[in-house]
């Protein structure tokens, strides 16, 4: 099912990466991407961890 219910067993399976279904770009996409990039750069400049890191835990970070 989509979205996957909070108690679905797939959320706890090791090595499984759950991603949302994306149908395509919208007019809101580019401004949001720009905001996220600015936020990530700001966090990195402040010596903080970026958000939404994929595979960070698997890489031992």
PDB file of N, CA and C in Angstrom, residues 1-2 4-5 9 11-13 18 20-23 25 28 35 37 39-40 43 47 50 52-53 55 58 60-61:
ATOM      1  N   UNK A   1       0.828  -1.199   0.000  1.00  0.00           N
ATOM      2  CA  UNK A   1       0.000   0.000   0.000  1.00  0.00           C
ATOM      3  C   UNK A   1       0.867   1.257   0.000  1.00  0.00           C
ATOM      4  N   UNK A   2       0.311   2.311  -0.513  1.00  0.00           N
ATOM      5  CA  UNK A   2       1.034   3.583  -0.522  1.00  0.00           C
ATOM      6  C   UNK A   2       0.100   4.678  -0.034  1.00  0.00           C
ATOM      7  N   UNK A   4       2.996   3.738   2.871  1.00  0.00           N
ATOM      8  CA  UNK A   4       3.220   2.577   3.720  1.00  0.00           C
ATOM      9  C   UNK A   4       2.812   2.918   5.153  1.00  0.00           C
ATOM     10  N   UNK A   5       1.943   2.124   5.773  1.00  0.00           N
ATOM     11  CA  UNK A   5       1.519   2.419   7.150  1.00  0.00           C
ATOM     12  C   UNK A   5       2.708   2.431   8.110  1.00  0.00           C
ATOM     13  N   UNK A   9       5.830  -3.878   8.470  1.00  0.00           N
ATOM     14  CA  UNK A   9       7.109  -4.533   8.768  1.00  0.00           C
ATOM     15  C   UNK A   9       8.275  -4.095   7.883  1.00  0.00           C
ATOM     16  N   UNK A  11       9.359  -1.236   7.340  1.00  0.00           N
ATOM     17  CA  UNK A  11      10.102  -0.148   7.976  1.00  0.00           C
ATOM     18  C   UNK A  11      11.265  -0.663   8.814  1.00  0.00           C
ATOM     19  N   UNK A  12      11.213  -1.908   9.260  1.00  0.00           N
ATOM     20  CA  UNK A  12      12.249  -2.424  10.156  1.00  0.00           C
ATOM     21  C   UNK A  12      13.153  -3.466   9.507  1.00  0.00           C
ATOM     22  N   UNK A  13      13.017  -3.694   8.217  1.00  0.00           N
ATOM     23  CA  UNK A  13      13.847  -4.686   7.535  1.00  0.00           C
ATOM     24  C   UNK A  13      15.231  -4.090   7.266  1.00  0.00           C
ATOM     25  N   UNK A  18      13.149   2.819   2.106  1.00  0.00           N
ATOM     26  CA  UNK A  18      11.796   3.162   1.699  1.00  0.00           C
ATOM     27  C   UNK A  18      11.823   4.566   1.099  1.00  0.00           C
ATOM     28  N   UNK A  20       9.444   7.519  -1.341  1.00  0.00           N
ATOM     29  CA  UNK A  20       8.100   7.820  -1.815  1.00  0.00           C
ATOM     30  C   UNK A  20       7.991   7.649  -3.325  1.00  0.00           C
ATOM     31  N   UNK A  21       6.781   7.402  -3.752  1.00  0.00           N
ATOM     32  CA  UNK A  21       6.510   7.366  -5.187  1.00  0.00           C
ATOM     33  C   UNK A  21       6.469   8.812  -5.677  1.00  0.00           C
ATOM     34  N   UNK A  22       7.171   9.094  -6.727  1.00  0.00           N
ATOM     35  CA  UNK A  22       7.187  10.447  -7.284  1.00  0.00           C
ATOM     36  C   UNK A  22       6.746  10.362  -8.732  1.00  0.00           C
ATOM     37  N   UNK A  23       5.695  11.085  -9.062  1.00  0.00           N
ATOM     38  CA  UNK A  23       5.159  11.027 -10.414  1.00  0.00           C
ATOM     39  C   UNK A  23       5.851  11.963 -11.386  1.00  0.00           C
ATOM     40  N   UNK A  25       8.052  16.114 -11.847  1.00  0.00           N
ATOM     41  CA  UNK A  25       8.366  17.449 -11.337  1.00  0.00           C
ATOM     42  C   UNK A  25       7.123  18.330 -11.356  1.00  0.00           C
ATOM     43  N   UNK A  28       6.569  23.576  -8.002  1.00  0.00           N
ATOM     44  CA  UNK A  28       7.093  23.794  -6.651  1.00  0.00           C
ATOM     45  C   UNK A  28       8.443  23.118  -6.437  1.00  0.00           C
ATOM     46  N   UNK A  35      15.798  25.701  -1.687  1.00  0.00           N
ATOM     47  CA  UNK A  35      15.757  25.876  -0.226  1.00  0.00           C
ATOM     48  C   UNK A  35      16.523  24.770   0.484  1.00  0.00           C
ATOM     49  N   UNK A  37      18.979  22.906  -0.677  1.00  0.00           N
ATOM     50  CA  UNK A  37      20.416  23.050  -0.920  1.00  0.00           C
ATOM     51  C   UNK A  37      20.996  24.142  -0.030  1.00  0.00           C
ATOM     52  N   UNK A  39      19.847  25.130   2.824  1.00  0.00           N
ATOM     53  CA  UNK A  39      19.855  24.616   4.196  1.00  0.00           C
ATOM     54  C   UNK A  39      21.031  23.667   4.413  1.00  0.00           C
ATOM     55  N   UNK A  40      21.259  22.763   3.482  1.00  0.00           N
ATOM     56  CA  UNK A  40      22.356  21.804   3.614  1.00  0.00           C
ATOM     57  C   UNK A  40      23.705  22.526   3.669  1.00  0.00           C
ATOM     58  N   UNK A  43      24.141  24.171   7.040  1.00  0.00           N
ATOM     59  CA  UNK A  43      24.467  23.196   8.084  1.00  0.00           C
ATOM     60  C   UNK A  43      25.927  22.766   7.994  1.00  0.00           C
ATOM     61  N   UNK A  47      29.340  23.347  10.581  1.00  0.00           N
ATOM     62  CA  UNK A  47      29.943  22.156  11.165  1.00  0.00           C
ATOM     63  C   UNK A  47      28.928  21.136  11.654  1.00  0.00           C
ATOM     64  N   UNK A  50      24.295  17.337   7.805  1.00  0.00           N
ATOM     65  CA  UNK A  50      23.188  17.649   6.907  1.00  0.00           C
ATOM     66  C   UNK A  50      21.991  16.748   7.209  1.00  0.00           C
ATOM     67  N   UNK A  52      18.558  14.473   5.981  1.00  0.00           N
ATOM     68  CA  UNK A  52      18.135  13.560   4.908  1.00  0.00           C
ATOM     69  C   UNK A  52      19.296  12.820   4.261  1.00  0.00           C
ATOM     70  N   UNK A  53      20.305  12.462   5.043  1.00  0.00           N
ATOM     71  CA  UNK A  53      21.450  11.738   4.496  1.00  0.00           C
ATOM     72  C   UNK A  53      21.035  10.300   4.207  1.00  0.00           C
ATOM     73  N   UNK A  55      22.171   6.543   3.444  1.00  0.00           N
ATOM     74  CA  UNK A  55      23.275   5.614   3.687  1.00  0.00           C
ATOM     75  C   UNK A  55      24.274   6.115   4.727  1.00  0.00           C
ATOM     76  N   UNK A  58      24.562   3.409   7.368  1.00  0.00           N
ATOM     77  CA  UNK A  58      25.201   2.211   6.827  1.00  0.00           C
ATOM     78  C   UNK A  58      26.697   2.423   6.625  1.00  0.00           C
ATOM     79  N   UNK A  60      28.529   4.058   8.630  1.00  0.00           N
ATOM     80  CA  UNK A  60      29.151   4.245   9.933  1.00  0.00           C
ATOM     81  C   UNK A  60      29.232   5.690  10.359  1.00  0.00           C
ATOM     82  N   UNK A  61      28.397   6.536   9.802  1.00  0.00           N
ATOM     83  CA  UNK A  61      28.415   7.962  10.153  1.00  0.00           C
ATOM     84  C   UNK A  61      27.214   8.314  10.992  1.00  0.00           C
TER      85      UNK A  61
END
